[in-house]
mmCIF file of C-alpha atoms and ligand atoms in Angstrom:
data_model
loop_
_atom_site.group_PDB
_atom_site.id
_atom_site.type_symbol
_atom_site.label_atom_id
_atom_site.label_comp_id
_atom_site.label_asym_id
_atom_site.label_seq_id
_atom_site.Cartn_x
_atom_site.Cartn_y
_atom_site.Cartn_z
ATOM 1 C CA MET X 1178 -31.188 2.018 -8.133
ATOM 2 C CA LYS X 1179 -33.226 5.189 -8.436
ATOM 3 C CA LYS X 1180 -30.705 6.413 -11.008
ATOM 4 C CA LYS X 1181 -31.153 3.243 -13.062
ATOM 5 C CA LEU X 1182 -34.918 3.604 -12.972
ATOM 6 C CA ILE X 1183 -34.617 7.167 -14.186
ATOM 7 C CA SER X 1184 -32.342 6.098 -17.065
ATOM 8 C CA VAL X 1185 -34.877 3.442 -18.033
ATOM 9 C CA LEU X 1186 -37.632 6.047 -17.947
ATOM 10 C CA LEU X 1187 -35.525 8.393 -20.066
ATOM 11 C CA CYS X 1188 -34.854 5.637 -22.620
ATOM 12 C CA ALA X 1189 -38.523 4.671 -22.669
ATOM 13 C CA THR X 1190 -39.373 8.325 -23.162
ATOM 14 C CA MET X 1191 -37.025 8.535 -26.129
ATOM 15 C CA VAL X 1192 -38.241 5.275 -27.675
ATOM 16 C CA PHE X 1193 -41.854 6.347 -27.479
ATOM 17 C CA GLY X 1194 -41.093 9.806 -28.799
ATOM 18 C CA VAL X 1195 -42.508 11.700 -25.839
ATOM 19 C CA VAL X 1196 -40.638 14.942 -25.337
ATOM 20 C CA THR X 1197 -41.633 15.822 -21.778
ATOM 21 C CA PRO X 1198 -38.341 16.095 -19.854
ATOM 22 C CA VAL X 1199 -37.978 13.647 -16.967
ATOM 23 C CA LEU X 1200 -36.043 15.244 -14.157
ATOM 24 C CA ALA X 1201 -33.488 13.145 -12.316
ATOM 25 C CA GLU X 1202 -35.018 13.543 -8.871
ATOM 26 C CA ASP X 1203 -31.911 12.410 -7.017
ATOM 27 C CA SER X 1204 -29.627 14.947 -8.714
ATOM 28 C CA GLY X 1205 -27.731 16.996 -6.206
ATOM 29 C CA SER X 1206 -25.314 19.851 -6.266
ATOM 30 C CA TYR X 1207 -22.482 18.365 -4.237
ATOM 31 C CA GLY X 1208 -20.110 18.638 -7.199
ATOM 32 C CA GLU X 1209 -21.581 21.816 -8.694
ATOM 33 C CA GLY X 1210 -19.111 23.446 -11.096
ATOM 34 C CA GLN X 1211 -16.292 21.018 -10.264
ATOM 35 C CA LYS X 1212 -13.992 19.868 -13.068
ATOM 36 C CA ILE X 1213 -12.473 16.427 -12.545
ATOM 37 C CA ALA X 1214 -10.017 14.347 -14.602
ATOM 38 C CA LEU X 1215 -10.243 10.570 -14.257
ATOM 39 C CA VAL X 1216 -7.064 8.790 -15.376
ATOM 40 C CA GLY X 1217 -6.971 5.041 -16.077
ATOM 41 C CA LYS X 1218 -3.985 2.703 -16.453
ATOM 42 C CA SER X 1219 -4.521 2.107 -20.183
ATOM 43 C CA ALA X 1220 -7.163 2.429 -22.894
ATOM 44 C CA GLY X 1221 -9.244 -0.435 -24.241
ATOM 45 C CA ASN X 1222 -9.775 -2.168 -20.891
ATOM 46 C CA ALA X 1223 -13.460 -2.787 -20.097
ATOM 47 C CA PHE X 1224 -12.640 -2.636 -16.378
ATOM 48 C CA PHE X 1225 -11.867 1.075 -16.561
ATOM 49 C CA GLU X 1226 -14.706 1.808 -18.935
ATOM 50 C CA ILE X 1227 -17.189 0.326 -16.461
ATOM 51 C CA ALA X 1228 -15.691 2.075 -13.410
ATOM 52 C CA ALA X 1229 -15.474 5.344 -15.364
ATOM 53 C CA ALA X 1230 -19.113 5.158 -16.501
ATOM 54 C CA SER X 1231 -20.265 4.885 -12.919
ATOM 55 C CA PHE X 1232 -17.865 7.652 -11.783
ATOM 56 C CA VAL X 1233 -19.145 9.982 -14.512
ATOM 57 C CA GLU X 1234 -22.808 9.199 -13.858
ATOM 58 C CA THR X 1235 -22.335 9.895 -10.140
ATOM 59 C CA ALA X 1236 -20.316 13.095 -10.516
ATOM 60 C CA GLU X 1237 -22.497 14.523 -13.282
ATOM 61 C CA ALA X 1238 -25.657 13.897 -11.264
ATOM 62 C CA GLU X 1239 -24.042 16.125 -8.615
ATOM 63 C CA GLY X 1240 -23.231 18.894 -11.098
ATOM 64 C CA ALA X 1241 -19.560 18.117 -11.823
ATOM 65 C CA THR X 1242 -17.941 17.519 -15.201
ATOM 66 C CA VAL X 1243 -15.534 14.638 -15.740
ATOM 67 C CA ASP X 1244 -12.956 14.066 -18.471
ATOM 68 C CA ILE X 1245 -11.726 10.495 -18.810
ATOM 69 C CA VAL X 1246 -8.120 10.294 -19.954
ATOM 70 C CA TYR X 1247 -6.086 7.217 -20.811
ATOM 71 C CA PRO X 1248 -2.302 7.129 -21.274
ATOM 72 C CA GLU X 1249 -0.955 5.715 -24.535
ATOM 73 C CA GLU X 1250 0.320 2.632 -22.731
ATOM 74 C CA ALA X 1251 0.230 1.146 -19.223
ATOM 75 C CA THR X 1252 3.459 2.815 -18.059
ATOM 76 C CA ALA X 1253 4.420 5.542 -15.599
ATOM 77 C CA ASP X 1254 6.033 7.606 -18.380
ATOM 78 C CA ALA X 1255 2.827 7.653 -20.383
ATOM 79 C CA GLN X 1256 0.853 8.678 -17.281
ATOM 80 C CA ILE X 1257 3.361 11.449 -16.515
ATOM 81 C CA LYS X 1258 2.688 12.885 -19.986
ATOM 82 C CA VAL X 1259 -1.034 12.808 -19.274
ATOM 83 C CA LEU X 1260 -0.546 14.467 -15.871
ATOM 84 C CA ASP X 1261 1.685 17.169 -17.341
ATOM 85 C CA ASN X 1262 -1.068 18.083 -19.688
ATOM 86 C CA LEU X 1263 -3.787 18.023 -17.003
ATOM 87 C CA ILE X 1264 -1.850 20.195 -14.542
ATOM 88 C CA SER X 1265 -1.722 23.038 -17.038
ATOM 89 C CA GLN X 1266 -5.517 23.017 -17.329
ATOM 90 C CA ASP X 1267 -7.885 24.195 -14.626
ATOM 91 C CA TYR X 1268 -8.888 20.903 -13.039
ATOM 92 C CA ASP X 1269 -10.148 20.856 -9.466
ATOM 93 C CA ALA X 1270 -9.158 17.226 -9.020
ATOM 94 C CA ILE X 1271 -7.338 14.334 -10.606
ATOM 95 C CA CYS X 1272 -8.384 10.799 -9.685
ATOM 96 C CA LEU X 1273 -6.061 8.135 -11.067
ATOM 97 C CA SER X 1274 -5.263 4.435 -11.143
ATOM 98 C CA ALA X 1275 -1.464 4.354 -11.007
ATOM 99 C CA ASN X 1276 0.821 2.419 -13.323
ATOM 100 C CA ASP X 1277 3.694 2.676 -10.841
ATOM 101 C CA THR X 1278 4.041 3.135 -7.094
ATOM 102 C CA ASN X 1279 6.809 5.749 -6.854
ATOM 103 C CA ALA X 1280 7.461 7.112 -10.333
ATOM 104 C CA LEU X 1281 4.493 9.486 -10.384
ATOM 105 C CA GLN X 1282 5.339 11.183 -7.091
ATOM 106 C CA ALA X 1283 7.014 14.351 -8.434
ATOM 107 C CA LYS X 1284 4.186 14.975 -10.926
ATOM 108 C CA LEU X 1285 1.412 14.338 -8.446
ATOM 109 C CA GLU X 1286 3.094 16.546 -5.852
ATOM 110 C CA GLU X 1287 3.286 19.243 -8.507
ATOM 111 C CA ALA X 1288 -0.459 18.819 -9.061
ATOM 112 C CA MET X 1289 -1.222 19.083 -5.333
ATOM 113 C CA ASP X 1290 1.068 22.133 -5.028
ATOM 114 C CA ALA X 1291 -0.950 23.708 -7.817
ATOM 115 C CA GLY X 1292 -4.094 23.282 -5.681
ATOM 116 C CA ILE X 1293 -5.463 20.241 -7.513
ATOM 117 C CA ALA X 1294 -7.005 17.597 -5.251
ATOM 118 C CA VAL X 1295 -5.449 14.170 -5.917
ATOM 119 C CA SER X 1296 -7.356 10.996 -5.228
ATOM 120 C CA SER X 1297 -6.622 7.546 -6.486
ATOM 121 C CA PHE X 1298 -8.720 4.478 -7.190
ATOM 122 C CA ASP X 1299 -7.960 0.840 -8.064
ATOM 123 C CA SER X 1300 -4.136 1.134 -8.027
ATOM 124 C CA ALA X 1301 -2.469 3.590 -5.628
ATOM 125 C CA PRO X 1302 0.592 5.756 -6.142
ATOM 126 C CA ASN X 1303 2.656 5.950 -2.931
ATOM 127 C CA ALA X 1304 1.379 7.706 0.184
ATOM 128 C CA ALA X 1305 3.152 11.003 -0.594
ATOM 129 C CA SER X 1306 1.604 11.138 -4.075
ATOM 130 C CA ARG X 1307 -2.066 11.230 -3.096
ATOM 131 C CA GLN X 1308 -4.515 12.536 -0.556
ATOM 132 C CA VAL X 1309 -6.553 9.353 -0.380
ATOM 133 C CA PHE X 1310 -6.916 5.981 -2.141
ATOM 134 C CA VAL X 1311 -10.238 4.276 -2.844
ATOM 135 C CA ASN X 1312 -9.466 0.585 -2.432
ATOM 136 C CA GLN X 1313 -12.031 -1.691 -4.062
ATOM 137 C CA ALA X 1314 -11.623 -4.333 -1.353
ATOM 138 C CA GLY X 1315 -9.094 -4.911 1.410
ATOM 139 C CA THR X 1316 -5.750 -6.007 -0.054
ATOM 140 C CA THR X 1317 -5.438 -8.948 2.355
ATOM 141 C CA ALA X 1318 -9.067 -9.938 1.811
ATOM 142 C CA VAL X 1319 -8.477 -10.166 -1.951
ATOM 143 C CA ALA X 1320 -5.212 -12.096 -1.466
ATOM 144 C CA GLN X 1321 -6.796 -14.549 0.990
ATOM 145 C CA ALA X 1322 -9.708 -15.250 -1.368
ATOM 146 C CA LEU X 1323 -7.286 -15.919 -4.244
ATOM 147 C CA VAL X 1324 -4.945 -18.145 -2.212
ATOM 148 C CA ASP X 1325 -7.882 -20.198 -0.946
ATOM 149 C CA ALA X 1326 -9.254 -20.540 -4.482
ATOM 150 C CA VAL X 1327 -5.873 -21.770 -5.774
ATOM 151 C CA TYR X 1328 -5.631 -24.236 -2.866
ATOM 152 C CA ASP X 1329 -9.153 -25.509 -3.436
ATOM 153 C CA ILE X 1330 -8.911 -25.817 -7.228
ATOM 154 C CA ALA X 1331 -5.466 -27.505 -7.031
ATOM 155 C CA GLY X 1332 -6.801 -29.997 -4.489
ATOM 156 C CA GLY X 1333 -4.398 -28.733 -1.837
ATOM 157 C CA GLU X 1334 -1.119 -29.483 -3.617
ATOM 158 C CA GLY X 1335 0.865 -29.026 -6.820
ATOM 159 C CA GLN X 1336 2.244 -26.369 -9.120
ATOM 160 C CA TRP X 1337 0.565 -23.056 -9.749
ATOM 161 C CA ALA X 1338 1.554 -19.798 -11.432
ATOM 162 C CA ILE X 1339 0.481 -16.181 -11.390
ATOM 163 C CA LEU X 1340 -0.347 -14.321 -14.597
ATOM 164 C CA SER X 1341 -0.229 -10.652 -13.651
ATOM 165 C CA ALA X 1342 -0.608 -7.305 -15.447
ATOM 166 C CA THR X 1343 2.557 -5.149 -15.682
ATOM 167 C CA SER X 1344 5.502 -5.800 -13.379
ATOM 168 C CA GLN X 1345 5.176 -2.260 -11.958
ATOM 169 C CA ALA X 1346 1.416 -2.285 -11.257
ATOM 170 C CA THR X 1347 0.908 -1.278 -7.622
ATOM 171 C CA ASN X 1348 -2.383 -3.076 -7.148
ATOM 172 C CA GLN X 1349 -1.332 -6.417 -8.671
ATOM 173 C CA ASN X 1350 1.997 -6.285 -6.817
ATOM 174 C CA ALA X 1351 0.209 -5.587 -3.532
ATOM 175 C CA TRP X 1352 -2.110 -8.571 -4.032
ATOM 176 C CA ILE X 1353 0.801 -10.804 -5.069
ATOM 177 C CA ASP X 1354 2.914 -9.763 -2.051
ATOM 178 C CA ALA X 1355 -0.027 -10.398 0.266
ATOM 179 C CA MET X 1356 -0.648 -13.822 -1.327
ATOM 180 C CA GLN X 1357 2.982 -14.801 -0.858
ATOM 181 C CA GLU X 1358 2.922 -13.664 2.738
ATOM 182 C CA ILE X 1359 -0.194 -15.708 3.475
ATOM 183 C CA ILE X 1360 1.336 -18.819 1.898
ATOM 184 C CA GLU X 1361 4.678 -18.435 3.658
ATOM 185 C CA ASN X 1362 3.078 -18.014 7.070
ATOM 186 C CA ASP X 1363 0.532 -20.808 7.017
ATOM 187 C CA ASP X 1364 1.431 -24.515 6.729
ATOM 188 C CA THR X 1365 -1.948 -25.228 5.168
ATOM 189 C CA TYR X 1366 -0.454 -24.111 1.870
ATOM 190 C CA ALA X 1367 2.897 -25.913 2.261
ATOM 191 C CA ASP X 1368 2.242 -28.315 -0.622
ATOM 192 C CA LEU X 1369 1.468 -25.592 -3.136
ATOM 193 C CA GLU X 1370 4.424 -24.655 -5.331
ATOM 194 C CA LEU X 1371 4.383 -21.219 -6.967
ATOM 195 C CA VAL X 1372 6.520 -21.806 -10.061
ATOM 196 C CA GLU X 1373 6.416 -18.426 -11.814
ATOM 197 C CA ILE X 1374 4.956 -14.938 -11.870
ATOM 198 C CA ALA X 1375 4.379 -14.033 -15.527
ATOM 199 C CA TYR X 1376 3.387 -10.596 -16.854
ATOM 200 C CA GLY X 1377 0.891 -10.078 -19.663
ATOM 201 C CA ASP X 1378 0.976 -6.261 -19.283
ATOM 202 C CA ASP X 1379 -2.837 -6.066 -19.385
ATOM 203 C CA GLU X 1380 -2.644 -6.801 -23.120
ATOM 204 C CA ALA X 1381 -4.793 -9.666 -24.408
ATOM 205 C CA GLN X 1382 -2.257 -11.074 -26.891
ATOM 206 C CA LYS X 1383 0.678 -10.878 -24.505
ATOM 207 C CA SER X 1384 -1.413 -12.516 -21.773
ATOM 208 C CA THR X 1385 -2.355 -15.325 -24.182
ATOM 209 C CA ASP X 1386 1.309 -15.816 -25.141
ATOM 210 C CA GLN X 1387 2.324 -15.904 -21.490
ATOM 211 C CA THR X 1388 -0.355 -18.519 -20.763
ATOM 212 C CA GLU X 1389 0.918 -20.662 -23.609
ATOM 213 C CA ALA X 1390 4.497 -20.343 -22.324
ATOM 214 C CA LEU X 1391 3.475 -21.298 -18.788
ATOM 215 C CA LEU X 1392 1.810 -24.480 -20.053
ATOM 216 C CA GLN X 1393 4.854 -25.363 -22.152
ATOM 217 C CA ASN X 1394 7.327 -24.730 -19.341
ATOM 218 C CA TYR X 1395 5.317 -26.466 -16.632
ATOM 219 C CA PRO X 1396 3.418 -29.447 -18.071
ATOM 220 C CA ASP X 1397 2.154 -30.341 -14.577
ATOM 221 C CA LEU X 1398 0.788 -26.868 -13.877
ATOM 222 C CA LYS X 1399 -2.517 -27.238 -12.060
ATOM 223 C CA VAL X 1400 -3.754 -23.681 -11.604
ATOM 224 C CA ILE X 1401 -3.095 -20.229 -13.019
ATOM 225 C CA CYS X 1402 -4.189 -17.303 -10.871
ATOM 226 C CA ALA X 1403 -4.603 -14.075 -12.873
ATOM 227 C CA PRO X 1404 -5.306 -11.024 -10.674
ATOM 228 C CA THR X 1405 -6.142 -8.926 -13.720
ATOM 229 C CA THR X 1406 -9.345 -8.829 -15.742
ATOM 230 C CA VAL X 1407 -7.404 -8.711 -19.027
ATOM 231 C CA GLY X 1408 -5.121 -11.592 -18.056
ATOM 232 C CA ILE X 1409 -7.842 -13.874 -16.722
ATOM 233 C CA ALA X 1410 -10.048 -13.430 -19.801
ATOM 234 C CA ALA X 1411 -7.152 -14.178 -22.173
ATOM 235 C CA ALA X 1412 -6.008 -17.195 -20.153
ATOM 236 C CA ALA X 1413 -9.589 -18.483 -19.820
ATOM 237 C CA LYS X 1414 -10.017 -18.525 -23.583
ATOM 238 C CA TYR X 1415 -6.634 -20.120 -24.256
ATOM 239 C CA LEU X 1416 -7.077 -22.878 -21.657
ATOM 240 C CA GLN X 1417 -10.628 -23.640 -22.731
ATOM 241 C CA ASP X 1418 -9.951 -23.578 -26.495
ATOM 242 C CA ASN X 1419 -7.050 -25.962 -25.978
ATOM 243 C CA GLY X 1420 -8.886 -28.303 -23.617
ATOM 244 C CA SER X 1421 -6.151 -27.834 -21.028
ATOM 245 C CA SER X 1422 -6.364 -29.656 -17.708
ATOM 246 C CA CYS X 1423 -4.830 -26.587 -16.049
ATOM 247 C CA LYS X 1424 -7.552 -24.548 -14.343
ATOM 248 C CA LEU X 1425 -7.876 -20.857 -13.678
ATOM 249 C CA THR X 1426 -8.978 -18.382 -11.048
ATOM 250 C CA GLY X 1427 -8.266 -14.724 -10.279
ATOM 251 C CA LEU X 1428 -9.986 -11.369 -10.723
ATOM 252 C CA GLY X 1429 -12.316 -11.038 -13.684
ATOM 253 C CA LEU X 1430 -15.319 -9.253 -15.094
ATOM 254 C CA PRO X 1431 -18.344 -11.589 -15.080
ATOM 255 C CA SER X 1432 -19.321 -10.346 -18.566
ATOM 256 C CA GLU X 1433 -15.920 -11.384 -19.943
ATOM 257 C CA MET X 1434 -15.765 -14.654 -17.978
ATOM 258 C CA GLU X 1435 -19.308 -16.031 -18.325
ATOM 259 C CA ALA X 1436 -18.438 -18.334 -21.255
ATOM 260 C CA TYR X 1437 -15.500 -19.851 -19.377
ATOM 261 C CA THR X 1438 -17.034 -20.321 -15.935
ATOM 262 C CA GLY X 1439 -18.102 -23.824 -14.998
ATOM 263 C CA ASP X 1440 -17.362 -26.691 -12.694
ATOM 264 C CA ASP X 1441 -16.746 -29.253 -15.443
ATOM 265 C CA ASP X 1442 -14.059 -30.270 -17.980
ATOM 266 C CA GLU X 1443 -15.647 -28.044 -20.624
ATOM 267 C CA HIS X 1444 -14.848 -24.848 -18.742
ATOM 268 C CA SER X 1445 -11.503 -23.392 -17.728
ATOM 269 C CA CYS X 1446 -12.553 -21.402 -14.653
ATOM 270 C CA PRO X 1447 -14.464 -22.942 -11.730
ATOM 271 C CA TYR X 1448 -14.874 -19.600 -9.962
ATOM 272 C CA PHE X 1449 -13.233 -16.196 -9.650
ATOM 273 C CA TYR X 1450 -13.537 -12.880 -7.847
ATOM 274 C CA LEU X 1451 -13.922 -9.129 -8.296
ATOM 275 C CA TRP X 1452 -15.860 -6.465 -6.435
ATOM 276 C CA ASP X 1453 -18.782 -4.097 -6.838
ATOM 277 C CA MET X 1454 -17.704 -2.234 -9.982
ATOM 278 C CA GLU X 1455 -20.489 0.333 -9.908
ATOM 279 C CA GLY X 1456 -19.730 1.016 -6.252
ATOM 280 C CA LEU X 1457 -16.061 1.568 -7.111
ATOM 281 C CA GLY X 1458 -16.903 4.348 -9.565
ATOM 282 C CA GLU X 1459 -19.501 5.844 -7.264
ATOM 283 C CA LEU X 1460 -17.335 5.851 -4.126
ATOM 284 C CA SER X 1461 -14.335 7.241 -6.045
ATOM 285 C CA ALA X 1462 -16.501 10.062 -7.402
ATOM 286 C CA TYR X 1463 -17.854 10.984 -3.962
ATOM 287 C CA ALA X 1464 -14.404 10.818 -2.345
ATOM 288 C CA THR X 1465 -13.003 13.106 -5.045
ATOM 289 C CA MET X 1466 -15.855 15.610 -4.743
ATOM 290 C CA ALA X 1467 -15.496 15.555 -0.945
ATOM 291 C CA LEU X 1468 -11.786 16.418 -1.284
ATOM 292 C CA ILE X 1469 -12.572 19.342 -3.576
ATOM 293 C CA ASN X 1470 -15.269 20.574 -1.187
ATOM 294 C CA GLY X 1471 -12.882 20.303 1.748
ATOM 295 C CA ASP X 1472 -15.227 17.907 3.575
ATOM 296 C CA ILE X 1473 -12.259 15.571 3.799
ATOM 297 C CA THR X 1474 -8.526 16.097 3.386
ATOM 298 C CA GLY X 1475 -7.640 12.415 3.255
ATOM 299 C CA ALA X 1476 -6.606 12.253 6.903
ATOM 300 C CA LEU X 1477 -7.113 9.162 9.043
ATOM 301 C CA ASP X 1478 -10.549 8.772 10.702
ATOM 302 C CA GLU X 1479 -12.295 11.463 8.663
ATOM 303 C CA THR X 1480 -15.785 10.452 7.587
ATOM 304 C CA PHE X 1481 -18.010 11.488 4.703
ATOM 305 C CA THR X 1482 -21.234 10.442 3.040
ATOM 306 C CA ALA X 1483 -20.947 8.812 -0.378
ATOM 307 C CA GLY X 1484 -24.522 9.363 -1.590
ATOM 308 C CA ASP X 1485 -26.679 6.233 -1.472
ATOM 309 C CA LEU X 1486 -23.651 4.109 -0.528
ATOM 310 C CA GLY X 1487 -23.745 5.693 2.920
ATOM 311 C CA GLU X 1488 -21.061 6.843 5.317
ATOM 312 C CA TYR X 1489 -17.387 5.883 4.922
ATOM 313 C CA THR X 1490 -14.422 6.330 7.232
ATOM 314 C CA ILE X 1491 -10.867 6.939 6.059
ATOM 315 C CA THR X 1492 -8.563 4.204 7.364
ATOM 316 C CA GLU X 1493 -4.858 3.450 7.275
ATOM 317 C CA ALA X 1494 -3.585 1.747 4.124
ATOM 318 C CA ASP X 1495 -0.846 -0.913 4.105
ATOM 319 C CA ASP X 1496 1.597 1.581 2.533
ATOM 320 C CA GLY X 1497 1.273 4.042 5.432
ATOM 321 C CA GLY X 1498 -1.052 6.380 3.516
ATOM 322 C CA THR X 1499 -4.812 6.451 3.874
ATOM 323 C CA GLU X 1500 -7.572 4.646 2.040
ATOM 324 C CA ILE X 1501 -11.312 4.144 1.871
ATOM 325 C CA VAL X 1502 -12.240 0.491 1.462
ATOM 326 C CA LEU X 1503 -15.354 -0.084 -0.642
ATOM 327 C CA GLY X 1504 -16.248 -3.537 0.683
ATOM 328 C CA GLU X 1505 -15.557 -7.256 0.395
ATOM 329 C CA PRO X 1506 -14.428 -9.088 -2.734
ATOM 330 C CA LEU X 1507 -17.323 -10.766 -4.565
ATOM 331 C CA GLU X 1508 -17.178 -14.403 -5.674
ATOM 332 C CA PHE X 1509 -18.519 -15.368 -9.101
ATOM 333 C CA THR X 1510 -19.573 -18.974 -9.608
ATOM 334 C CA PRO X 1511 -21.373 -20.962 -12.307
ATOM 335 C CA GLU X 1512 -24.561 -20.191 -10.342
ATOM 336 C CA ASN X 1513 -24.349 -16.389 -10.239
ATOM 337 C CA VAL X 1514 -22.033 -15.414 -13.108
ATOM 338 C CA SER X 1515 -24.830 -14.794 -15.649
ATOM 339 C CA GLU X 1516 -26.732 -12.545 -13.282
ATOM 340 C CA TYR X 1517 -23.642 -10.380 -12.660
ATOM 341 C CA ALA X 1518 -22.607 -10.495 -16.342
ATOM 342 C CA GLU X 1519 -25.625 -8.306 -17.079
ATOM 343 C CA LEU X 1520 -24.212 -5.625 -14.783
ATOM 344 C CA TYR X 1521 -20.503 -5.664 -15.595
HETATM 345 C C1 LIG V 758 -7.236 -5.022 -14.732
HETATM 346 C C2 LIG V 758 -6.439 -3.839 -14.226
HETATM 347 C C3 LIG V 758 -7.033 -3.235 -12.962
HETATM 348 C C4 LIG V 758 -7.331 -4.320 -11.950
HETATM 349 C C5 LIG V 758 -8.237 -5.361 -12.536
HETATM 350 C C6 LIG V 758 -8.539 -6.474 -11.557
HETATM 351 O O1 LIG V 758 -8.369 -4.569 -15.378
HETATM 352 O O2 LIG V 758 -5.126 -4.252 -14.019
HETATM 353 O O3 LIG V 758 -6.126 -2.300 -12.445
HETATM 354 O O4 LIG V 758 -7.891 -3.804 -10.782
HETATM 355 O O5 LIG V 758 -7.578 -5.919 -13.683
#
């Protein structure tokens, strides 16, 4: 909050032409001199731009420098090229959202062997490929929220489909696996029929095409669940523009979903979820700086202070590695979507 106030003051200072410098009073030196590379899954996705902005703001306020790097496409091969390049430069840490669970292991091990700290956020490479993963919300908590939303929106029974990102994406696959496990182990959901998992590759056009195909192939489809901000926004527009009776939920950015969120026939999405996006960038930045400083190594039960967010403990992740869970998923409804849309 203090940071935001300072930015506002800085802007006001610029607008009114006053040249007195305003010092950021909460600047620290926790990341002094550190050089960090932040690697996303693909370029042109507002999700990463928002998380990266908060990561950069946090790390720079602590004296670090951050380079944001995107691979040419959302594949492991493209990320390996990026990593190859980064390893030969003098980075203290690489923090990445992985396009594949296992395929990056050799490259990330090479980075760690070269003395580069490796953290991950949003989508984790396997346990051997990282020191720690910053998980935006518990995997099961996200899956449970999505399953319950599908159940509720479908009225407890009928056909539904998943519109995911890429077929290799660790985070989407983890949520999908957890959703399937919940459904298989609880009779409450026995009358829901998952007809297909489609992949829009986190590309708007492909996600739109996949939505269209789902509607053609399953005329009785009641709900699409898209656990990707790119997929849900594309599907929301397609369903709404075409007046479809099929409804939507999933993980979305309030700013991209505001126009489609509503409880009536005019809107395609009754409600959806995400998490604290600013917190994700902030926590990932602090975890990465803490690794570089040696305050944590990524081992179970270690604790550290993530600035204003407070103290966090490293816990065991579902894949046997370790993680730091930011918090609970957030629900966005017709009542609160506009308020959050101003933030992200
Ligand atoms: C997309 C990406 C990202 C995911 C969000 C929910 O932006 O696939 O990795 O966390 O959706």
